[in-house]
Short mmCIF file of C-alpha atoms in Angstrom, two decimals:
data_model
loop_
_atom_site.label_atom_id
_atom_site.label_comp_id
_atom_site.label_asym_id
_atom_site.label_seq_id
_atom_site.Cartn_x
_atom_site.Cartn_y
_atom_site.Cartn_z
CA UNK Y 1 9.72 3.46 -21.86
CA UNK Y 2 8.57 0.00 -20.99
CA UNK Y 3 8.80 -1.28 -17.42
CA UNK Y 4 11.68 -3.54 -18.37
CA UNK Y 5 13.59 -0.67 -19.93
CA UNK Y 6 12.89 1.52 -16.89
CA UNK Y 7 14.07 -1.10 -14.41
CA UNK Y 8 17.25 -1.71 -16.39
CA UNK Y 9 17.99 2.00 -16.57
CA UNK Y 10 17.25 2.42 -12.85
CA UNK Y 11 19.54 -0.47 -12.01
CA UNK Y 12 22.32 1.10 -14.11
CA UNK Y 13 21.92 4.43 -12.27
CA UNK Y 14 21.90 2.71 -8.91
CA UNK Y 15 25.03 0.67 -9.71
CA UNK Y 16 26.88 3.83 -10.71
CA UNK Y 17 26.29 5.26 -7.20
CA UNK Y 18 26.84 1.87 -5.44
CA UNK Y 19 30.30 1.66 -6.96
CA UNK Y 20 31.20 4.65 -4.87
CA UNK Y 21 30.40 2.52 -1.81
CA UNK Y 22 32.35 -0.49 -3.02
CA UNK Y 23 35.03 -1.99 -0.77
CA UNK Y 24 37.84 -0.94 -3.13
CA UNK Y 25 36.94 2.67 -2.54
CA UNK Y 26 36.39 2.43 1.20
CA UNK Y 27 38.37 -0.41 2.81
CA UNK Y 28 41.54 1.57 3.44
CA UNK Y 29 43.18 1.33 6.92
CA UNK Y 30 40.20 2.66 8.86
CA UNK Y 31 40.16 0.62 12.06
CA UNK Y 32 40.69 2.72 15.18
CA UNK Y 33 39.38 2.94 18.71
CA UNK Y 34 36.22 1.01 19.30
CA UNK Y 35 35.67 0.02 15.68
CA UNK Y 36 35.30 -3.74 16.09
CA UNK Y 37 32.96 -6.58 15.19
CA UNK Y 38 30.93 -6.29 18.39
CA UNK Y 39 30.17 -2.64 18.00
CA UNK Y 40 29.36 -3.01 14.30
CA UNK Y 41 26.99 -5.81 15.16
CA UNK Y 42 25.24 -3.46 17.55
CA UNK Y 43 24.81 -1.08 14.60
CA UNK Y 44 23.45 -4.01 12.63
CA UNK Y 45 20.78 -4.63 15.24
CA UNK Y 46 19.35 -1.15 14.64
CA UNK Y 47 19.50 -1.60 10.87
CA UNK Y 48 17.63 -4.94 11.13
CA UNK Y 49 14.91 -3.73 13.46
CA UNK Y 50 14.29 -0.72 11.26
CA UNK Y 51 14.15 -2.93 8.18
CA UNK Y 52 11.71 -5.24 9.95
CA UNK Y 53 9.45 -2.41 11.03
CA UNK Y 54 9.32 -0.55 7.69
CA UNK Y 55 8.37 -3.73 5.85
CA UNK Y 56 5.72 -4.44 8.45
CA UNK Y 57 4.29 -0.97 8.20
CA UNK Y 58 4.12 -1.19 4.43
CA UNK Y 59 2.60 -4.68 4.66
CA UNK Y 60 -0.50 -3.39 6.36
CA UNK Y 61 -1.10 -0.39 4.04
CA UNK Y 62 -1.10 -2.17 0.69
CA UNK Y 63 -4.00 -4.09 -0.82
CA UNK Y 64 -1.80 -5.71 -3.48
CA UNK Y 65 -1.49 -9.27 -2.32
CA UNK Y 66 1.76 -9.97 -4.19
CA UNK Y 67 3.38 -6.87 -2.70
CA UNK Y 68 1.90 -7.74 0.72
CA UNK Y 69 3.53 -11.14 0.62
CA UNK Y 70 6.86 -9.64 -0.49
CA UNK Y 71 6.87 -7.28 2.46
CA UNK Y 72 5.85 -10.11 4.75
CA UNK Y 73 8.73 -12.22 3.52
CA UNK Y 74 11.11 -9.35 4.03
CA UNK Y 75 9.86 -8.52 7.54
CA UNK Y 76 10.31 -12.16 8.54
CA UNK Y 77 13.83 -12.34 7.14
CA UNK Y 78 14.92 -9.08 8.80
CA UNK Y 79 13.52 -10.30 12.15
CA UNK Y 80 15.38 -13.59 11.70
CA UNK Y 81 18.62 -11.61 11.04
CA UNK Y 82 18.01 -9.61 14.24
CA UNK Y 83 17.71 -12.79 16.28
CA UNK Y 84 20.79 -14.34 14.70
CA UNK Y 85 22.89 -11.25 15.27
CA UNK Y 86 21.67 -11.07 18.84
CA UNK Y 87 22.71 -14.71 19.34
CA UNK Y 88 26.13 -13.96 17.80
CA UNK Y 89 26.57 -11.04 20.16
CA UNK Y 90 25.76 -13.39 23.05
CA UNK Y 91 28.48 -15.72 21.88
CA UNK Y 92 30.88 -12.73 21.85
CA UNK Y 93 29.96 -11.87 25.47
CA UNK Y 94 27.28 -9.21 24.91
CA UNK Y 95 23.75 -9.49 26.25
CA UNK Y 96 21.74 -8.16 23.31
CA UNK Y 97 18.60 -8.31 25.47
CA UNK Y 98 20.00 -5.46 27.47
CA UNK Y 99 20.41 -3.25 24.41
CA UNK Y 100 17.78 -0.93 22.97
CA UNK Y 101 18.69 -0.33 19.30
CA UNK Y 102 15.97 2.33 19.02
CA UNK Y 103 16.95 4.28 22.13
CA UNK Y 104 17.91 7.22 19.96
CA UNK Y 105 14.87 6.89 17.73
CA UNK Y 106 14.58 5.92 14.06
CA UNK Y 107 17.27 7.06 11.65
CA UNK Y 108 16.94 9.45 8.68
CA UNK Y 109 16.62 6.73 6.06
CA UNK Y 110 13.83 4.99 7.98
CA UNK Y 111 12.01 8.28 8.37
CA UNK Y 112 12.30 8.96 4.60
CA UNK Y 113 11.14 5.48 3.69
CA UNK Y 114 8.22 5.78 6.13
CA UNK Y 115 7.11 9.02 4.36
CA UNK Y 116 6.71 7.38 0.94
CA UNK Y 117 3.05 7.41 -0.08
CA UNK Y 118 2.84 4.91 -2.91
CA UNK Y 119 3.62 1.22 -3.38
CA UNK Y 120 5.86 1.80 -6.45
CA UNK Y 121 8.01 4.25 -4.43
CA UNK Y 122 8.26 1.89 -1.48
CA UNK Y 123 9.29 -0.99 -3.70
CA UNK Y 124 11.82 1.09 -5.61
CA UNK Y 125 13.38 2.66 -2.49
CA UNK Y 126 13.03 -0.15 0.00
CA UNK Y 127 13.47 -3.42 -1.81
CA UNK Y 128 15.12 -2.57 -5.08
CA UNK Y 129 17.51 0.08 -3.85
CA UNK Y 130 18.06 -0.22 -0.08
CA UNK Y 131 18.63 -3.94 -0.41
CA UNK Y 132 21.16 -3.39 -3.14
CA UNK Y 133 23.00 -1.06 -0.78
CA UNK Y 134 22.83 -3.75 1.88
CA UNK Y 135 24.53 -6.23 -0.38
CA UNK Y 136 27.51 -3.86 -0.81
CA UNK Y 137 27.71 -2.98 2.86
CA UNK Y 138 27.43 -6.62 3.94
CA UNK Y 139 30.23 -7.57 1.57
CA UNK Y 140 32.42 -4.90 3.21
CA UNK Y 141 31.51 -6.17 6.65
CA UNK Y 142 32.32 -9.75 5.69
CA UNK Y 143 35.79 -8.66 4.59
CA UNK Y 144 36.19 -6.66 7.84
CA UNK Y 145 35.26 -9.74 9.92
CA UNK Y 146 37.70 -11.90 7.98
CA UNK Y 147 40.51 -9.42 8.57
CA UNK Y 148 39.55 -9.37 12.28
CA UNK Y 149 39.73 -13.19 12.40
CA UNK Y 150 36.03 -13.61 13.09
CA UNK Y 151 35.07 -16.38 10.69
CA UNK Y 152 31.86 -17.22 12.51
CA UNK Y 153 30.36 -13.70 11.95
CA UNK Y 154 31.67 -13.65 8.36
CA UNK Y 155 29.99 -17.01 7.65
CA UNK Y 156 26.70 -15.84 9.17
CA UNK Y 157 26.63 -12.90 6.82
CA UNK Y 158 27.99 -14.73 3.76
CA UNK Y 159 25.76 -17.84 4.05
CA UNK Y 160 22.50 -16.42 5.40
CA UNK Y 161 22.15 -12.66 5.62
CA UNK Y 162 23.58 -11.53 2.32
CA UNK Y 163 21.69 -14.15 0.22
CA UNK Y 164 18.46 -12.96 1.90
CA UNK Y 165 19.21 -9.38 0.95
CA UNK Y 166 19.94 -10.39 -2.65
CA UNK Y 167 16.57 -12.16 -2.74
CA UNK Y 168 14.76 -9.03 -1.41
CA UNK Y 169 16.41 -6.98 -4.17
CA UNK Y 170 15.21 -9.48 -6.77
CA UNK Y 171 11.70 -9.32 -5.31
CA UNK Y 172 11.85 -5.54 -5.76
CA UNK Y 173 12.95 -6.01 -9.33
CA UNK Y 174 10.05 -8.35 -10.17
CA UNK Y 175 7.56 -6.08 -8.49
CA UNK Y 176 8.81 -2.94 -10.29
CA UNK Y 177 8.43 -4.78 -13.64
CA UNK Y 178 4.71 -4.97 -12.81
CA UNK Y 179 4.23 -1.65 -11.07
CA UNK Y 180 6.40 0.82 -12.99
CA UNK Y 181 4.41 0.88 -16.21
CA UNK Y 182 3.50 4.56 -16.61
CA UNK Y 183 5.59 7.71 -16.82
CA UNK Y 184 4.18 8.87 -13.53
CA UNK Y 185 5.01 5.64 -11.70
CA UNK Y 186 8.48 5.55 -13.22
CA UNK Y 187 9.15 9.12 -12.24
CA UNK Y 188 8.09 8.52 -8.68
CA UNK Y 189 10.13 5.33 -8.44
CA UNK Y 190 13.20 6.96 -9.88
CA UNK Y 191 13.04 9.88 -7.47
CA UNK Y 192 12.57 7.57 -4.49
CA UNK Y 193 15.52 5.39 -5.48
CA UNK Y 194 17.76 8.41 -6.02
CA UNK Y 195 16.88 9.92 -2.66
CA UNK Y 196 17.55 6.61 -0.96
CA UNK Y 197 20.99 6.43 -2.48
CA UNK Y 198 21.68 10.05 -1.58
CA UNK Y 199 20.74 9.45 2.00
CA UNK Y 200 22.96 6.36 2.10
CA UNK Y 201 25.91 8.37 0.91
CA UNK Y 202 25.18 11.17 3.35
CA UNK Y 203 24.98 8.72 6.23
CA UNK Y 204 28.17 6.95 5.22
CA UNK Y 205 29.91 10.28 5.01
CA UNK Y 206 28.69 11.22 8.50
CA UNK Y 207 29.75 7.88 9.89
CA UNK Y 208 33.22 8.25 8.32
CA UNK Y 209 33.68 11.78 9.76
CA UNK Y 210 32.55 10.96 13.22
CA UNK Y 211 33.64 7.36 13.80
CA UNK Y 212 35.79 6.22 10.91
CA UNK Y 213 33.11 3.68 9.92
CA UNK Y 214 33.06 2.65 6.27
CA UNK Y 215 31.50 -0.74 6.52
CA UNK Y 216 28.63 -1.00 9.06
CA UNK Y 217 26.58 -3.97 7.92
CA UNK Y 218 23.42 -3.36 5.94
CA UNK Y 219 20.06 -5.04 6.27
#
């Protein structure tokens, strides 16, 4: 199939899985214990620093200038998100500088992304798919913040963070249209996207079982 046909088909497959992560399926009464905006923002710090680092790692191992600039843009945006979330935590009474989001090491999704050997796999998994997941999770988090009465955090995500993630996803789409032109490249990209979605579902299931978390913000 052509690259355009492949990207359209991949998007359709991704959306079918993402619908299982939609707010309508997950935003039941789930708030208990320490599930609050502050603690979810602490989760967000780890997500953002991992997203920054994976984009930076990929930046230095590609010779494709267009891809290099896309990863650079993403790394900068994710670092910006980290700083803004840290500032918001400060406003909520938490010293983010005293936190170490990577104290427990990198998560399973980061480790998988870091293992991908080719540019087309990285773009398909990281920008095209992971950022689509982030849009869904951020929308859930915005709704959570609004229900909690935290309009400032909801606005931060709605006006700045989520639009950036949508842009990263569109960057991934444009790059895949150029990169996914052979059966081999399309096969590798499809497998990488599918594994990324599977990991996201597994991690959400684990979070739900252990902490009742349906809506930790994405990156």
